[in-house]
Amino acid sequence: MNNANQKKELAILGSTGSIGVNCLDVVHHHSDRFAIRALSTHSRVDEMIVQARQTRPEWVAVTGVQPSQTQMCQLEELNCQVFSGADALQTLVEQADYDMLVNAVVGAAGFLPTCRAIERNKDIALANKETLVMGGSIVMNLVAKHHVNLIPIDSEHSAIFQCLMGETPLSIETILLTASGGPFRTWNKTDIWRAKSRDALKHPNWDMGNKITIDSATMMNKGLEVIEACWLFDLAAARVKVVIHPHSIIHSMVQFIDGSIKAQLGVPDMRIPIQLAISYPNRLASNCERYDLIGGPDLTFEEPDLHRFPCLKLAFQAIESGGTAPAVMNAANEIAVQAFLQDRIGFYDISDTIDQCLQSHDLDHDPDEQSLVHADEWARQIADSLIQKQIG
Ligand code: NAD
Ligand code: MG
């Protein structure tokens, strides 16, 4: 913490998204503890300007569009230094002053900025699971080398992180990763096959960005989270078990070698794990709704169905293959989800595209940062051309 009144200074990447907005809400409620030093958006520049007016950051980044002259003038009036273009996030994390990076961007775009921030010994609050899916080995090595804290925001990983407080790695038997099952949990395969993006965007419990909402419908989100958990908690995929828990009250569990199970519960509200990540090792008060044990929904569990949700199986295969395979899977998924969101391809074309990319990929077992970036770019091109062929 740099300034006189000891506020923790945050740089929020992806501040205009669902996690970013929730993070700013937490900061607003604890404005005596946190200050905003940097914000970023991909294309919602006007929204970011409104945020900047309220939080007065010194640095902002715009990655997906060129800000208009009017927008530049408004940012100058707010005394913001503006970075734009493809490398803007890396430049921002390298040049801004902050204590903790909150990575709330969506997709593989979060990977390199995370690496650059850790190299500057910055703590990370990580929502962007794609960072660890793409380059978990590199990121976790950097975390160890630079002795930084990398605290998960993803609700399941926050739950596991909390269950492991006071425990040693050797006492873990299995991680029980809960999944809502998404909007198609009770649908048959024929109906899922016909589903459109508007059906997939109706998540039963969580209000999130479009990409993660489609990932939840395909269950690729749970696949990405299995990989995220393997890296965060240094476990083989065989020790991570996915359990469907439709009401999203238990956010995940850890089973220990003595048969004991610890779980973390609460209403589905991302402000709770976001707040813990930015305030760790402290717990702060929150006015979020409380789970009502008597009147709330029953806690029920089901086995995931890999036949209806093949993306989950692909994720287990990719982490088993290791090397560049998860990066390829992730990139192909991003392209296919984008095409599905535009209703250019069908639901099961998402898993087919990923499967074909993984099968035609020449695996690099021990990739460095550059090879991961190349694997990501390669998979995007192949996925694009497969989709072009499918739609003729
Ligand atoms: P979102 O789509 O609502 O917001 C994404 C943010 O990233 C926006 O600010 C957008 O401007 C920015 N962005 C988009 N594309 C970008 C690019 N190519 N380069 C740089 N910035 C870009 O997404 P979200 O739901 O807030 O999710 C963000 C991340 O958090 C994802 O990795 C998601 O899996 C993870 N996550 C989200 C939730 C949730 O409840 N929303 C829960 C757990 C984990
Ligand atoms: Mg999650």
Short mmCIF file of C-alpha atoms and ligand atoms in Angstrom, two decimals:
data_model
loop_
_atom_site.label_atom_id
_atom_site.label_comp_id
_atom_site.label_asym_id
_atom_site.label_seq_id
_atom_site.Cartn_x
_atom_site.Cartn_y
_atom_site.Cartn_z
CA MET A 1 0.00 0.00 0.00
CA ASN A 2 1.54 3.22 -1.14
CA ASN A 3 -0.35 6.23 0.05
CA ALA A 4 -0.54 7.86 3.45
CA ASN A 5 -3.97 6.57 4.46
CA GLN A 6 -2.96 2.99 3.62
CA LYS A 7 -5.62 2.25 1.02
CA LYS A 8 -4.93 -0.79 -1.14
CA GLU A 9 -4.50 0.48 -4.70
CA LEU A 10 -6.15 -1.57 -7.44
CA ALA A 11 -5.71 -1.79 -11.21
CA ILE A 12 -8.84 -3.39 -12.70
CA LEU A 13 -8.53 -4.91 -16.16
CA GLY A 14 -11.97 -5.34 -17.72
CA SER A 15 -13.68 -2.87 -15.39
CA THR A 16 -16.74 -2.51 -17.65
CA GLY A 17 -17.61 -6.23 -17.53
CA SER A 18 -19.74 -8.15 -15.07
CA ILE A 19 -16.86 -8.90 -12.65
CA GLY A 20 -15.35 -5.42 -13.14
CA VAL A 21 -18.62 -3.67 -12.25
CA ASN A 22 -19.11 -5.92 -9.19
CA CYS A 23 -15.54 -5.19 -8.12
CA LEU A 24 -16.16 -1.44 -8.35
CA ASP A 25 -19.29 -1.92 -6.24
CA VAL A 26 -17.23 -3.66 -3.52
CA VAL A 27 -14.63 -0.87 -3.70
CA HIS A 28 -17.40 1.75 -3.42
CA HIS A 29 -18.69 0.09 -0.21
CA HIS A 30 -15.18 0.02 1.26
CA SER A 31 -13.85 3.29 -0.09
CA ASP A 32 -11.90 3.75 3.15
CA ARG A 33 -9.83 0.65 2.24
CA PHE A 34 -9.42 0.64 -1.53
CA ALA A 35 -8.48 3.16 -4.22
CA ILE A 36 -8.64 2.71 -8.00
CA ARG A 37 -5.44 3.47 -9.90
CA ALA A 38 -6.23 1.97 -13.32
CA LEU A 39 -9.19 0.78 -15.38
CA SER A 40 -9.60 -0.86 -18.79
CA THR A 41 -12.27 -1.65 -21.34
CA HIS A 42 -12.32 -3.36 -24.72
CA SER A 43 -14.94 -1.19 -26.43
CA ARG A 44 -17.28 0.36 -23.83
CA VAL A 45 -15.30 3.58 -23.61
CA ASP A 46 -18.20 5.80 -22.50
CA GLU A 47 -18.99 3.42 -19.64
CA MET A 48 -15.35 3.42 -18.59
CA ILE A 49 -15.33 7.24 -18.65
CA VAL A 50 -18.29 7.25 -16.24
CA GLN A 51 -16.34 4.84 -13.99
CA ALA A 52 -13.26 7.05 -14.26
CA ARG A 53 -15.27 10.10 -13.23
CA GLN A 54 -16.34 8.26 -10.07
CA THR A 55 -13.05 6.57 -9.18
CA ARG A 56 -10.40 8.95 -10.60
CA PRO A 57 -7.78 6.49 -11.90
CA GLU A 58 -4.49 7.83 -13.22
CA TRP A 59 -4.18 5.22 -15.99
CA VAL A 60 -6.76 3.71 -18.37
CA ALA A 61 -6.51 1.30 -21.30
CA VAL A 62 -8.79 0.73 -24.30
CA THR A 63 -8.00 -2.47 -26.20
CA GLY A 64 -10.66 -3.03 -28.85
CA VAL A 65 -11.40 0.37 -30.41
CA GLN A 66 -9.69 3.70 -30.91
CA PRO A 67 -11.26 6.23 -28.50
CA SER A 68 -12.91 9.15 -30.33
CA GLN A 69 -11.54 12.68 -30.02
CA THR A 70 -14.37 13.61 -27.63
CA GLN A 71 -13.62 10.59 -25.46
CA MET A 72 -9.89 11.45 -25.43
CA CYS A 73 -10.73 15.01 -24.34
CA GLN A 74 -12.94 13.72 -21.53
CA LEU A 75 -10.18 11.40 -20.33
CA GLU A 76 -7.63 14.22 -20.50
CA GLU A 77 -9.91 16.42 -18.38
CA LEU A 78 -9.89 13.63 -15.81
CA ASN A 79 -6.05 13.63 -15.97
CA CYS A 80 -5.99 10.02 -17.17
CA GLN A 81 -3.04 8.68 -19.10
CA VAL A 82 -4.56 6.61 -21.91
CA PHE A 83 -3.06 3.47 -23.47
CA SER A 84 -4.76 1.98 -26.51
CA GLY A 85 -4.26 -0.85 -28.97
CA ALA A 86 -3.47 -4.53 -28.76
CA ASP A 87 -0.62 -4.20 -26.21
CA ALA A 88 -2.38 -1.60 -24.05
CA LEU A 89 -3.00 -3.95 -21.11
CA GLN A 90 0.62 -5.05 -20.95
CA THR A 91 1.80 -1.43 -21.13
CA LEU A 92 -0.65 -0.43 -18.42
CA VAL A 93 0.37 -3.19 -15.98
CA GLU A 94 4.04 -2.37 -16.63
CA GLN A 95 3.73 1.39 -16.19
CA ALA A 96 0.96 2.10 -13.67
CA ASP A 97 1.44 2.20 -9.89
CA TYR A 98 -0.81 -0.19 -7.97
CA ASP A 99 -0.66 -2.84 -5.24
CA MET A 100 -2.92 -5.48 -6.75
CA LEU A 101 -4.05 -6.33 -10.27
CA VAL A 102 -7.68 -7.42 -10.59
CA ASN A 103 -7.81 -9.39 -13.83
CA ALA A 104 -11.45 -9.34 -14.96
CA VAL A 105 -11.01 -9.43 -18.74
CA VAL A 106 -12.49 -12.32 -20.68
CA GLY A 107 -10.42 -14.77 -22.69
CA ALA A 108 -6.76 -15.43 -23.44
CA ALA A 109 -6.14 -11.66 -23.59
CA GLY A 110 -5.65 -11.88 -19.81
CA PHE A 111 -2.58 -14.14 -19.95
CA LEU A 112 0.31 -11.81 -20.88
CA PRO A 113 -0.76 -8.87 -18.66
CA THR A 114 -0.94 -11.28 -15.69
CA CYS A 115 2.64 -12.45 -16.39
CA ARG A 116 3.90 -8.85 -16.68
CA ALA A 117 2.21 -7.83 -13.39
CA ILE A 118 3.66 -10.81 -11.48
CA GLU A 119 7.11 -9.93 -12.84
CA ARG A 120 6.65 -6.55 -11.12
CA ASN A 121 5.88 -8.42 -7.86
CA LYS A 122 2.21 -7.42 -7.89
CA ASP A 123 -0.46 -9.51 -6.16
CA ILE A 124 -3.21 -10.77 -8.46
CA ALA A 125 -6.95 -11.19 -7.88
CA LEU A 126 -7.81 -13.51 -10.74
CA ALA A 127 -11.25 -13.80 -12.33
CA ASN A 128 -9.81 -14.48 -15.80
CA LYS A 129 -9.63 -18.29 -15.66
CA GLU A 130 -8.38 -18.44 -19.27
CA THR A 131 -5.02 -17.12 -17.97
CA LEU A 132 -4.36 -20.36 -16.10
CA VAL A 133 -5.91 -22.58 -18.77
CA MET A 134 -3.60 -21.12 -21.38
CA GLY A 135 -0.41 -20.83 -19.36
CA GLY A 136 -0.86 -22.31 -15.89
CA SER A 137 2.66 -23.70 -15.68
CA ILE A 138 4.31 -20.39 -16.63
CA VAL A 139 2.05 -18.30 -14.38
CA MET A 140 2.47 -20.55 -11.32
CA ASN A 141 6.26 -20.62 -11.80
CA LEU A 142 6.26 -16.81 -11.90
CA VAL A 143 4.07 -16.68 -8.77
CA ALA A 144 6.60 -18.87 -6.91
CA LYS A 145 9.60 -16.96 -8.25
CA HIS A 146 8.24 -13.52 -7.35
CA HIS A 147 6.54 -14.58 -4.06
CA VAL A 148 3.24 -12.90 -4.97
CA ASN A 149 -0.27 -13.84 -3.90
CA LEU A 150 -2.56 -15.07 -6.66
CA ILE A 151 -6.05 -15.14 -5.14
CA PRO A 152 -8.93 -16.68 -7.10
CA ILE A 153 -12.14 -14.74 -7.70
CA ASP A 154 -13.93 -17.60 -9.46
CA SER A 155 -16.51 -18.67 -6.84
CA GLU A 156 -15.53 -22.37 -6.89
CA HIS A 157 -11.83 -21.65 -6.49
CA SER A 158 -12.52 -19.06 -3.81
CA ALA A 159 -14.48 -21.78 -1.99
CA ILE A 160 -11.61 -24.28 -2.29
CA PHE A 161 -9.11 -21.61 -1.26
CA GLN A 162 -11.20 -21.00 1.88
CA CYS A 163 -11.63 -24.74 2.60
CA LEU A 164 -7.84 -25.12 2.43
CA MET A 165 -7.09 -22.37 4.95
CA GLY A 166 -5.15 -24.04 7.78
CA GLU A 167 -4.72 -27.31 5.84
CA THR A 168 -1.62 -28.84 4.24
CA PRO A 169 -1.55 -30.04 0.60
CA LEU A 170 -0.82 -33.62 1.68
CA SER A 171 -4.15 -33.88 3.50
CA ILE A 172 -6.21 -33.20 0.34
CA GLU A 173 -7.84 -36.29 -1.17
CA THR A 174 -10.21 -34.82 -3.77
CA ILE A 175 -11.57 -31.47 -4.81
CA LEU A 176 -15.33 -31.55 -5.37
CA LEU A 177 -15.98 -28.81 -7.91
CA THR A 178 -19.67 -27.90 -8.01
CA ALA A 179 -21.45 -26.91 -11.23
CA SER A 180 -24.95 -25.54 -11.70
CA GLY A 181 -25.39 -27.62 -14.86
CA GLY A 182 -26.42 -24.48 -16.77
CA PRO A 183 -29.69 -23.82 -18.64
CA PHE A 184 -29.67 -27.20 -20.47
CA ARG A 185 -29.18 -29.42 -17.41
CA THR A 186 -32.60 -31.06 -17.84
CA TRP A 187 -32.82 -30.84 -21.67
CA ASN A 188 -32.47 -33.92 -23.90
CA LYS A 189 -29.72 -34.07 -26.52
CA THR A 190 -32.02 -33.38 -29.49
CA ASP A 191 -33.37 -30.20 -27.91
CA ILE A 192 -29.88 -29.07 -26.91
CA TRP A 193 -28.72 -29.72 -30.49
CA ARG A 194 -31.41 -27.30 -31.74
CA ALA A 195 -30.72 -24.63 -29.06
CA LYS A 196 -29.96 -21.06 -30.10
CA SER A 197 -27.76 -18.56 -28.33
CA ARG A 198 -30.81 -16.86 -26.75
CA ASP A 199 -31.65 -20.17 -25.00
CA ALA A 200 -28.08 -20.66 -23.82
CA LEU A 201 -27.89 -17.10 -22.48
CA LYS A 202 -30.61 -17.81 -19.89
CA HIS A 203 -28.45 -18.93 -16.96
CA PRO A 204 -30.56 -20.12 -14.01
CA ASN A 205 -28.43 -18.66 -11.16
CA TRP A 206 -25.72 -16.24 -12.29
CA ASP A 207 -25.80 -12.98 -14.27
CA MET A 208 -22.49 -12.98 -16.15
CA GLY A 209 -20.82 -11.90 -19.41
CA ASN A 210 -21.97 -13.63 -22.63
CA LYS A 211 -18.88 -15.80 -23.16
CA ILE A 212 -18.90 -17.42 -19.71
CA THR A 213 -22.69 -17.85 -19.92
CA ILE A 214 -22.31 -19.91 -23.12
CA ASP A 215 -19.39 -21.76 -21.50
CA SER A 216 -21.75 -22.63 -18.64
CA ALA A 217 -24.35 -23.97 -21.09
CA THR A 218 -21.76 -26.23 -22.80
CA MET A 219 -20.10 -27.01 -19.43
CA MET A 220 -16.79 -25.87 -20.92
CA ASN A 221 -16.82 -23.40 -18.04
CA LYS A 222 -16.49 -26.35 -15.65
CA GLY A 223 -13.77 -27.82 -17.86
CA LEU A 224 -11.84 -24.54 -17.74
CA GLU A 225 -12.34 -24.53 -13.96
CA VAL A 226 -10.99 -28.08 -13.58
CA ILE A 227 -7.80 -26.91 -15.30
CA GLU A 228 -7.76 -23.71 -13.22
CA ALA A 229 -8.06 -25.80 -10.03
CA CYS A 230 -5.25 -28.17 -11.06
CA TRP A 231 -2.85 -25.23 -11.40
CA LEU A 232 -4.01 -23.20 -8.41
CA PHE A 233 -3.94 -26.12 -5.99
CA ASP A 234 -1.18 -28.19 -7.65
CA LEU A 235 -3.30 -31.30 -8.20
CA ALA A 236 -3.65 -33.87 -10.99
CA ALA A 237 -6.96 -33.73 -12.88
CA ALA A 238 -7.85 -37.21 -11.57
CA ARG A 239 -8.21 -35.63 -8.11
CA VAL A 240 -10.75 -33.06 -9.25
CA LYS A 241 -14.34 -34.37 -9.38
CA VAL A 242 -17.17 -32.37 -10.91
CA VAL A 243 -20.54 -32.56 -9.12
CA ILE A 244 -23.74 -30.96 -10.41
CA HIS A 245 -25.37 -28.86 -7.70
CA PRO A 246 -28.23 -26.98 -9.42
CA HIS A 247 -28.78 -24.15 -6.92
CA SER A 248 -25.18 -22.90 -6.67
CA ILE A 249 -25.26 -22.56 -2.87
CA ILE A 250 -22.28 -24.81 -2.12
CA HIS A 251 -19.55 -23.16 -4.18
CA SER A 252 -17.21 -26.18 -3.93
CA MET A 253 -15.81 -28.66 -1.42
CA VAL A 254 -12.59 -30.38 -0.44
CA GLN A 255 -12.53 -33.99 0.76
CA PHE A 256 -9.56 -34.78 3.01
CA ILE A 257 -7.64 -38.03 3.58
CA ASP A 258 -9.56 -38.74 6.81
CA GLY A 259 -12.90 -38.69 4.93
CA SER A 260 -13.89 -35.27 6.24
CA ILE A 261 -15.44 -32.82 3.73
CA LYS A 262 -15.29 -29.04 4.05
CA ALA A 263 -17.64 -26.89 1.96
CA GLN A 264 -18.10 -23.15 1.49
CA LEU A 265 -21.68 -21.90 1.08
CA GLY A 266 -23.45 -18.66 0.34
CA VAL A 267 -25.90 -17.08 -2.08
CA PRO A 268 -24.64 -16.83 -5.69
CA ASP A 269 -23.27 -13.28 -5.59
CA MET A 270 -19.81 -12.65 -7.08
CA ARG A 271 -19.26 -9.66 -4.80
CA ILE A 272 -18.51 -12.12 -1.98
CA PRO A 273 -15.49 -13.86 -3.61
CA ILE A 274 -14.34 -10.59 -5.22
CA GLN A 275 -14.29 -8.88 -1.83
CA LEU A 276 -12.36 -11.73 -0.22
CA ALA A 277 -9.79 -11.72 -3.04
CA ILE A 278 -9.05 -8.01 -2.79
CA SER A 279 -9.13 -7.85 1.03
CA TYR A 280 -7.26 -11.13 1.76
CA PRO A 281 -6.01 -12.01 4.36
CA ASN A 282 -8.78 -9.92 5.97
CA ARG A 283 -12.51 -10.60 5.82
CA LEU A 284 -14.64 -7.47 5.56
CA ALA A 285 -18.33 -7.00 6.37
CA SER A 286 -20.75 -7.22 3.45
CA ASN A 287 -24.44 -6.46 3.09
CA CYS A 288 -24.93 -9.24 0.50
CA GLU A 289 -27.98 -11.44 1.01
CA ARG A 290 -27.56 -14.37 3.46
CA TYR A 291 -28.42 -17.96 2.52
CA ASP A 292 -31.52 -19.03 4.43
CA LEU A 293 -30.89 -22.60 5.68
CA ILE A 294 -34.57 -23.23 6.48
CA GLY A 295 -36.35 -21.39 3.66
CA GLY A 296 -33.64 -21.60 0.98
CA PRO A 297 -33.48 -24.24 -1.78
CA ASP A 298 -32.53 -27.86 -0.96
CA LEU A 299 -28.91 -28.87 -1.53
CA THR A 300 -29.04 -31.60 -4.20
CA PHE A 301 -26.32 -33.24 -6.30
CA GLU A 302 -26.09 -35.10 -9.63
CA GLU A 303 -23.45 -36.76 -11.81
CA PRO A 304 -22.42 -34.68 -14.89
CA ASP A 305 -23.48 -36.14 -18.26
CA LEU A 306 -20.46 -36.15 -20.58
CA HIS A 307 -22.58 -37.44 -23.48
CA ARG A 308 -24.79 -34.33 -23.53
CA PHE A 309 -21.93 -32.03 -22.50
CA PRO A 310 -18.83 -33.25 -24.40
CA CYS A 311 -16.86 -30.03 -23.71
CA LEU A 312 -16.24 -31.21 -20.15
CA LYS A 313 -14.66 -34.41 -21.47
CA LEU A 314 -12.50 -32.42 -23.92
CA ALA A 315 -11.17 -30.30 -21.06
CA PHE A 316 -10.15 -33.39 -19.05
CA GLN A 317 -8.42 -34.73 -22.20
CA ALA A 318 -6.62 -31.43 -22.79
CA ILE A 319 -5.20 -31.17 -19.26
CA GLU A 320 -4.13 -34.84 -19.46
CA SER A 321 -2.30 -34.10 -22.75
CA GLY A 322 -0.72 -31.03 -21.13
CA GLY A 323 1.69 -28.67 -22.93
CA THR A 324 -0.06 -26.51 -25.50
CA ALA A 325 -3.29 -28.59 -25.57
CA PRO A 326 -5.28 -26.49 -23.04
CA ALA A 327 -4.25 -23.26 -24.83
CA VAL A 328 -5.46 -24.71 -28.14
CA MET A 329 -8.70 -25.91 -26.57
CA ASN A 330 -9.29 -22.50 -24.99
CA ALA A 331 -8.62 -20.53 -28.19
CA ALA A 332 -10.81 -22.82 -30.33
CA ASN A 333 -13.55 -22.49 -27.73
CA GLU A 334 -13.37 -18.68 -27.80
CA ILE A 335 -13.77 -18.64 -31.59
CA ALA A 336 -16.56 -21.23 -31.61
CA VAL A 337 -18.47 -19.50 -28.78
CA GLN A 338 -18.29 -16.21 -30.69
CA ALA A 339 -19.74 -17.93 -33.79
CA PHE A 340 -22.49 -19.58 -31.70
CA LEU A 341 -23.36 -16.24 -30.09
CA GLN A 342 -23.95 -14.90 -33.60
CA ASP A 343 -26.01 -18.04 -34.41
CA ARG A 344 -23.56 -18.87 -37.21
CA ILE A 345 -23.06 -22.42 -35.86
CA GLY A 346 -25.08 -24.87 -33.78
CA PHE A 347 -24.52 -25.84 -30.13
CA TYR A 348 -22.64 -29.09 -30.78
CA ASP A 349 -20.49 -27.42 -33.45
CA ILE A 350 -18.70 -25.78 -30.51
CA SER A 351 -17.40 -29.09 -29.13
CA ASP A 352 -16.81 -30.48 -32.66
CA THR A 353 -14.65 -27.47 -33.57
CA ILE A 354 -12.58 -27.79 -30.38
CA ASP A 355 -12.19 -31.55 -30.86
CA GLN A 356 -10.96 -31.14 -34.44
CA CYS A 357 -8.48 -28.43 -33.44
CA LEU A 358 -7.08 -30.60 -30.65
CA GLN A 359 -6.78 -33.58 -33.00
CA SER A 360 -4.89 -31.69 -35.70
CA HIS A 361 -2.62 -29.91 -33.21
CA ASP A 362 1.09 -30.70 -33.04
CA LEU A 363 1.58 -30.79 -29.26
CA ASP A 364 4.48 -28.90 -27.67
CA HIS A 365 5.01 -30.62 -24.29
CA ASP A 366 6.99 -27.86 -22.61
CA PRO A 367 5.97 -24.55 -24.18
CA ASP A 368 7.40 -21.16 -23.27
CA GLU A 369 5.34 -17.97 -23.33
CA GLN A 370 5.91 -17.41 -27.06
CA SER A 371 4.94 -20.99 -28.02
CA LEU A 372 1.71 -20.61 -26.05
CA VAL A 373 0.90 -17.39 -27.89
CA HIS A 374 1.61 -19.15 -31.22
CA ALA A 375 -0.53 -22.16 -30.26
CA ASP A 376 -3.36 -19.77 -29.34
CA GLU A 377 -3.09 -17.93 -32.69
CA TRP A 378 -2.83 -21.20 -34.64
CA ALA A 379 -5.97 -22.60 -32.96
CA ARG A 380 -7.93 -19.41 -33.67
CA GLN A 381 -7.08 -19.65 -37.39
CA ILE A 382 -7.92 -23.36 -37.62
CA ALA A 383 -11.17 -22.93 -35.68
CA ASP A 384 -12.13 -20.03 -37.94
CA SER A 385 -11.51 -22.03 -41.10
CA LEU A 386 -13.39 -25.07 -39.74
CA ILE A 387 -16.37 -22.83 -38.99
CA GLN A 388 -16.18 -21.24 -42.46
CA LYS A 389 -16.29 -24.75 -44.01
CA GLN A 390 -19.24 -25.80 -41.80
CA ILE A 391 -21.34 -22.82 -42.81
CA GLY A 392 -20.20 -23.15 -46.44
P1 NAD B 1 -17.68 -9.63 -19.47
O1 NAD B 1 -17.82 -10.00 -20.90
O2 NAD B 1 -18.87 -9.13 -18.73
O3 NAD B 1 -16.53 -8.52 -19.31
C1 NAD B 1 -15.28 -8.68 -19.90
C2 NAD B 1 -14.43 -7.43 -19.70
O4 NAD B 1 -13.22 -7.61 -20.46
C3 NAD B 1 -15.06 -6.14 -20.25
O5 NAD B 1 -14.63 -5.05 -19.48
C4 NAD B 1 -14.50 -6.02 -21.67
O6 NAD B 1 -14.43 -4.67 -22.10
C5 NAD B 1 -13.11 -6.63 -21.51
N1 NAD B 1 -12.66 -7.35 -22.70
C6 NAD B 1 -13.39 -8.12 -23.55
N2 NAD B 1 -12.61 -8.63 -24.52
C7 NAD B 1 -11.36 -8.18 -24.29
C8 NAD B 1 -10.11 -8.35 -24.97
N3 NAD B 1 -9.99 -9.10 -26.08
N4 NAD B 1 -9.03 -7.73 -24.47
C9 NAD B 1 -9.12 -6.97 -23.34
N5 NAD B 1 -10.27 -6.78 -22.66
C10 NAD B 1 -11.38 -7.38 -23.13
O7 NAD B 1 -17.05 -10.91 -18.73
P2 NAD B 1 -17.22 -11.35 -17.21
O8 NAD B 1 -18.43 -12.17 -17.07
O9 NAD B 1 -17.01 -10.18 -16.32
O10 NAD B 1 -15.98 -12.35 -17.06
C11 NAD B 1 -14.65 -11.89 -16.96
C12 NAD B 1 -13.75 -13.07 -16.57
O11 NAD B 1 -14.14 -13.52 -15.27
C13 NAD B 1 -13.88 -14.28 -17.49
O12 NAD B 1 -12.64 -14.91 -17.61
C14 NAD B 1 -14.86 -15.17 -16.76
O13 NAD B 1 -14.68 -16.54 -17.08
C15 NAD B 1 -14.48 -14.90 -15.32
N6 NAD B 1 -15.55 -15.13 -14.35
C16 NAD B 1 -16.70 -14.41 -14.44
C17 NAD B 1 -17.73 -14.65 -13.53
C18 NAD B 1 -19.00 -13.83 -13.58
O14 NAD B 1 -19.85 -13.98 -12.68
N7 NAD B 1 -19.20 -12.96 -14.54
C19 NAD B 1 -17.57 -15.61 -12.52
C20 NAD B 1 -16.37 -16.31 -12.44
C21 NAD B 1 -15.37 -16.06 -13.37
MG MG B 2 -17.03 -20.36 -11.49
#
